[in-house]
Structure formats: C-alpha cells, structure tokens
C-alpha positions in Angstrom: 105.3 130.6 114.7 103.4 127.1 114.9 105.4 124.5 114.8 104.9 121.7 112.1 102.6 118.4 113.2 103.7 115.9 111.1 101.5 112.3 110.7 103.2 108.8 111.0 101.5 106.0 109.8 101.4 102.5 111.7 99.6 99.5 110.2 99.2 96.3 112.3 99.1 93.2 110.7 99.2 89.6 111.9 96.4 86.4 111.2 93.0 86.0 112.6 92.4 86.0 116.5 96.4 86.9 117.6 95.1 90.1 119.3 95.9 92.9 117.1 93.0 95.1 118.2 93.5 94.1 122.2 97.2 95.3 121.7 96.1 98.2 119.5 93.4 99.5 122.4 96.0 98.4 124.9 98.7 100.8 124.2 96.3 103.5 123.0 93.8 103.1 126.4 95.9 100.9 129.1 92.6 99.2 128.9 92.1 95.3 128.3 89.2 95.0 125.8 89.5 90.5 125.8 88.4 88.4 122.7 87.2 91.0 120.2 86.4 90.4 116.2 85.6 92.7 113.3 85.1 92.5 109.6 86.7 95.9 108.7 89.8 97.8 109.5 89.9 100.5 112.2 92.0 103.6 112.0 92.8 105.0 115.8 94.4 108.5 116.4 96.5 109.9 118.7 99.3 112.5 119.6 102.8 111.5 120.6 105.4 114.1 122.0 109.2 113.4 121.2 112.3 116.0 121.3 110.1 118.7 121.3 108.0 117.8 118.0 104.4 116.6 118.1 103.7 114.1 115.7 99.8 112.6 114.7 99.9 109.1 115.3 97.9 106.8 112.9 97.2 103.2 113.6 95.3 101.0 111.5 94.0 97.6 112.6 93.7 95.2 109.8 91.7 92.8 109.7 91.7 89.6 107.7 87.6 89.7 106.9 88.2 93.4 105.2 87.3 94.0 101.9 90.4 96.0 101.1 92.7 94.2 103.0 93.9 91.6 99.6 94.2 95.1 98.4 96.2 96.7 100.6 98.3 94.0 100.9 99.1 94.1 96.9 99.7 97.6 97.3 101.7 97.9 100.5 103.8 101.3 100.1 105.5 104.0 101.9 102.3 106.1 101.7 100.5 103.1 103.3 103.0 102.9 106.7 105.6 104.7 108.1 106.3 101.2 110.3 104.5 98.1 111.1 103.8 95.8 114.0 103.6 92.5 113.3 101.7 89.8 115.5 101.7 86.6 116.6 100.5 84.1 119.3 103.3 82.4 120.9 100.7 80.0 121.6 100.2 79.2 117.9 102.7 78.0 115.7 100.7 79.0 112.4 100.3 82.1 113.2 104.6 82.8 113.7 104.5 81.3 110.1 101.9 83.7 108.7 103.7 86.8 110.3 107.3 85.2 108.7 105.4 85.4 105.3 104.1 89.5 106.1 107.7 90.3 107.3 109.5 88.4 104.0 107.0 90.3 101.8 107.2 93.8 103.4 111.3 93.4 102.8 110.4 92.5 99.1 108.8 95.6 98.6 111.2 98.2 97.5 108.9 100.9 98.8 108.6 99.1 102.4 112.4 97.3 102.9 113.9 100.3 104.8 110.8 100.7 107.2 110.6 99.8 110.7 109.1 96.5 111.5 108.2 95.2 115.2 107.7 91.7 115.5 105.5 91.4 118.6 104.8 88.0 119.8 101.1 88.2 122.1 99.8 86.0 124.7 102.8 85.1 126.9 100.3 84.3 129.8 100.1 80.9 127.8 103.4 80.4 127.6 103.0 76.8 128.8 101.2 76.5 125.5 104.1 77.4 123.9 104.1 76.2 120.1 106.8 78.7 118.8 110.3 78.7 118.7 112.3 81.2 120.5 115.0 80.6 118.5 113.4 80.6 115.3 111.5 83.5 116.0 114.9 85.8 116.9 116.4 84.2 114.0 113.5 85.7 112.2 113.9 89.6 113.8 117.9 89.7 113.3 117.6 88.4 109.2 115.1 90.8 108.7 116.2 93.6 111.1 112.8 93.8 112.9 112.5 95.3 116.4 111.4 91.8 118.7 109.3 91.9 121.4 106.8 89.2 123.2 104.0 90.6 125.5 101.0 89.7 127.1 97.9 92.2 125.8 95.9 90.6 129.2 98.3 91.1 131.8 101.4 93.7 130.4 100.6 97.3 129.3 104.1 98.3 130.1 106.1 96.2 128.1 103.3 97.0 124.9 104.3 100.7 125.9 108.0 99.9 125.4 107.5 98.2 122.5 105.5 101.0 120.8 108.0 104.0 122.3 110.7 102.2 120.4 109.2 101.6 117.0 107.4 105.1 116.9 111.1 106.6 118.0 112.9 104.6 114.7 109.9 105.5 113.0 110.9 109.3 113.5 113.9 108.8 112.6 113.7 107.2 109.0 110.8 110.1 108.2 113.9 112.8 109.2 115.8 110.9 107.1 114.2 110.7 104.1 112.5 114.2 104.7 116.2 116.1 104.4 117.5 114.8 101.6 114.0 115.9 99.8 114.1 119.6 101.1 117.6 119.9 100.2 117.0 119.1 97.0 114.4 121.7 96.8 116.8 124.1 98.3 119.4 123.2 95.3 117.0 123.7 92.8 115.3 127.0 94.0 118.9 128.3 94.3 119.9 127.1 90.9 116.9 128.4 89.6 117.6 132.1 91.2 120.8 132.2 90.2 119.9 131.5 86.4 116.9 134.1 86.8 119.5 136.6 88.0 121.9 136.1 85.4 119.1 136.4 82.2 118.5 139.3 84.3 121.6 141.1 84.1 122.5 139.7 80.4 119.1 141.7 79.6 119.9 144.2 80.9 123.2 144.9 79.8 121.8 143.7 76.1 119.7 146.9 76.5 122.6 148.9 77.5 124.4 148.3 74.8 122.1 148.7 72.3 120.8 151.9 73.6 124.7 153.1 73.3 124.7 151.4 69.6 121.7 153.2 68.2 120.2 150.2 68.0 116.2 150.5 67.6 114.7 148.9 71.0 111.3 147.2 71.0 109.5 146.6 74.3 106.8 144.0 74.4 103.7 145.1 76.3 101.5 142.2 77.7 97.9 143.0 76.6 95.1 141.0 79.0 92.8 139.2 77.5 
C-alpha cells in the first residue's frame, strides 16, 4: 500500500531587500543567487524525508511589490502556512522592527498563534554593520516562542540548512497534532453512527417479529425508480 504524501506549507516573509529569495534558493539549491528583486511571489517545491514519511514541501516567497500580498496578509490562516520564516538584516534596524510587527500579528491571529515561527536574522557577513540588538531580538523569539536563528545567505548554507531542518521537524509535529484529534473524531462518529444503524436494525426487525406472531397485517414499502 502507498503511503500518504502529505503537503506543508511555508511562507517567508520579511521587508524589501533582507534576502528572502537568496535564503529561499539557498536552502532549496546550496546555491548563492546575490541581490535579486521581484514584483510577485514565488512558490518553490520540494520533497523532504522524516521518520519514514515523505512530505511535499511548499515555500512561498513574498514579496512586498505583489498584488496579493496586502491580501494575504489580511487573510493570514492555517490554510495559508503550516510555519513561517521570518527575516531580517542584522544590518538594518528597520527591518528587525518590521519582522517584530509580522511576528506580533501572526500571534494575533487565532488561526496562526500555535504555528511555528523562525525568526531568521540574514547578512551576518556585515556584522560590523550591526544596527540590531541581540538582546532585543532574543527577547523578541522567547515572548513569542519563535525558533531564532542568524545566518549569512552569502557565505553559510549549513547553518540555513539547520535552521530549515528544525522548523520543518516542529512543523510536522503540530500537523500530527492537529491531524489526530480530527480523525478520531471521525472515528467516534462513524462508530456512533454504526452502532445506532445496528440497533434501528435489530428494533426493526424484532418489530416485524412480533407482529408477524401478533397477526398484525405487515406492509413493505417497495422503492419505485424514477
């Protein structure tokens, strides 16, 4: 029998020129695509093994210029991500602020709060440029239980790698988690729903039973199609 593929969802988010799509391509390819710009969000694909299960990974790369992207963010749901990355330049100050705001808002949203969130901090080959603060910024993952990583999407695959392992892995484990307590419920109800379709069944039948022992006239209704 095949086994089940099942699709996670992971949307990156983050403010103009951070490096979503150079981390995105990074992890995906090993490859370093540099400066890169586009007007519309890209959806990449790929397969990713864990304790025996194969899932379908989706990533989508927002980006600010998109004509859906107010939309989406209005509409942020469960359907919409299974987790998120996050992103900021350590260089830029602004930029920590604007991924605060994404992080606050995703916590808001009843449909989102319990998802996984990695707050991935890019460009730490500028680190001399350095116009965030460390502290803030694990102040920032530990009130809003993100996953925390800085990385370098010029000159660290590895770390990206990590990174990505762990928030697909907690990813997998919410989905089991919210999966279960859905099939058992179907599970209750088909077996409720047997159990009543079993006992009609016998009360009809002994009905018949003791009409047919009463002398009690016994109509059958035949189901004509039409």
């Amino acid at each position: 029998m095949k086994a089940k593929v099942s699709t996670l969802r992971i949307v990156v988010l983050g403010a103009e020129n951070v490096g979503k799509s150079a981390i995105t391509v990074r992890f995906l390819t090993k490859r370093f695509i540099g400066e890169y710009s586009s007007i519309t969000d890209h959806t990449y694909h790929t397969v990713w093994n864990a304790r025996d299960e194969t899932f379908n990974i989706e990533i989508t790369d927002t980006s600010p210029h998109s004509e859906n992207v107010s939309d989406y963010h209005q509409n942020v749901s469960r359907e919409d991500g299974n987790a998120f990355v996050i992103i900021y330049n350590v260089a830029d100050g602004a930029t920590f602020y604007h991924a605060k705001s994404e992080v606050e808002r995703l916590r808001r949203n009843p449909n989102t709060s319990h998802l996984p969130i990695l707050l991935l901090g890019n460009k730490t080959d500028l680190e001399h440029l350095r116009d965030v603060s460390v502290s803030e910024v694990r102040q920032t993952a530990l009130c809003y239980n993100c996953k925390l990583y800085e990385v370098s999407a010029a000159e660290d695959f590895q770390a990206i790698h990590v990174a990505f392992r762990e928030l697909i892995a907690h990813a997998i484990v919410i989905d089991n988690q919210y999966a279960k307590p859905v099939k058992r419920r179907r599970s209750i109800l088909g077996n409720v729903s047997k159990r009543l379709s079993s006992v009609f069944k016998r009360k009809s039948l002994e009905d018949l039973i003791f009409k047919r022992r009463s002398g009690i006239p016994v109509h059958t209704c035949t189901r004509r199609s039409i």
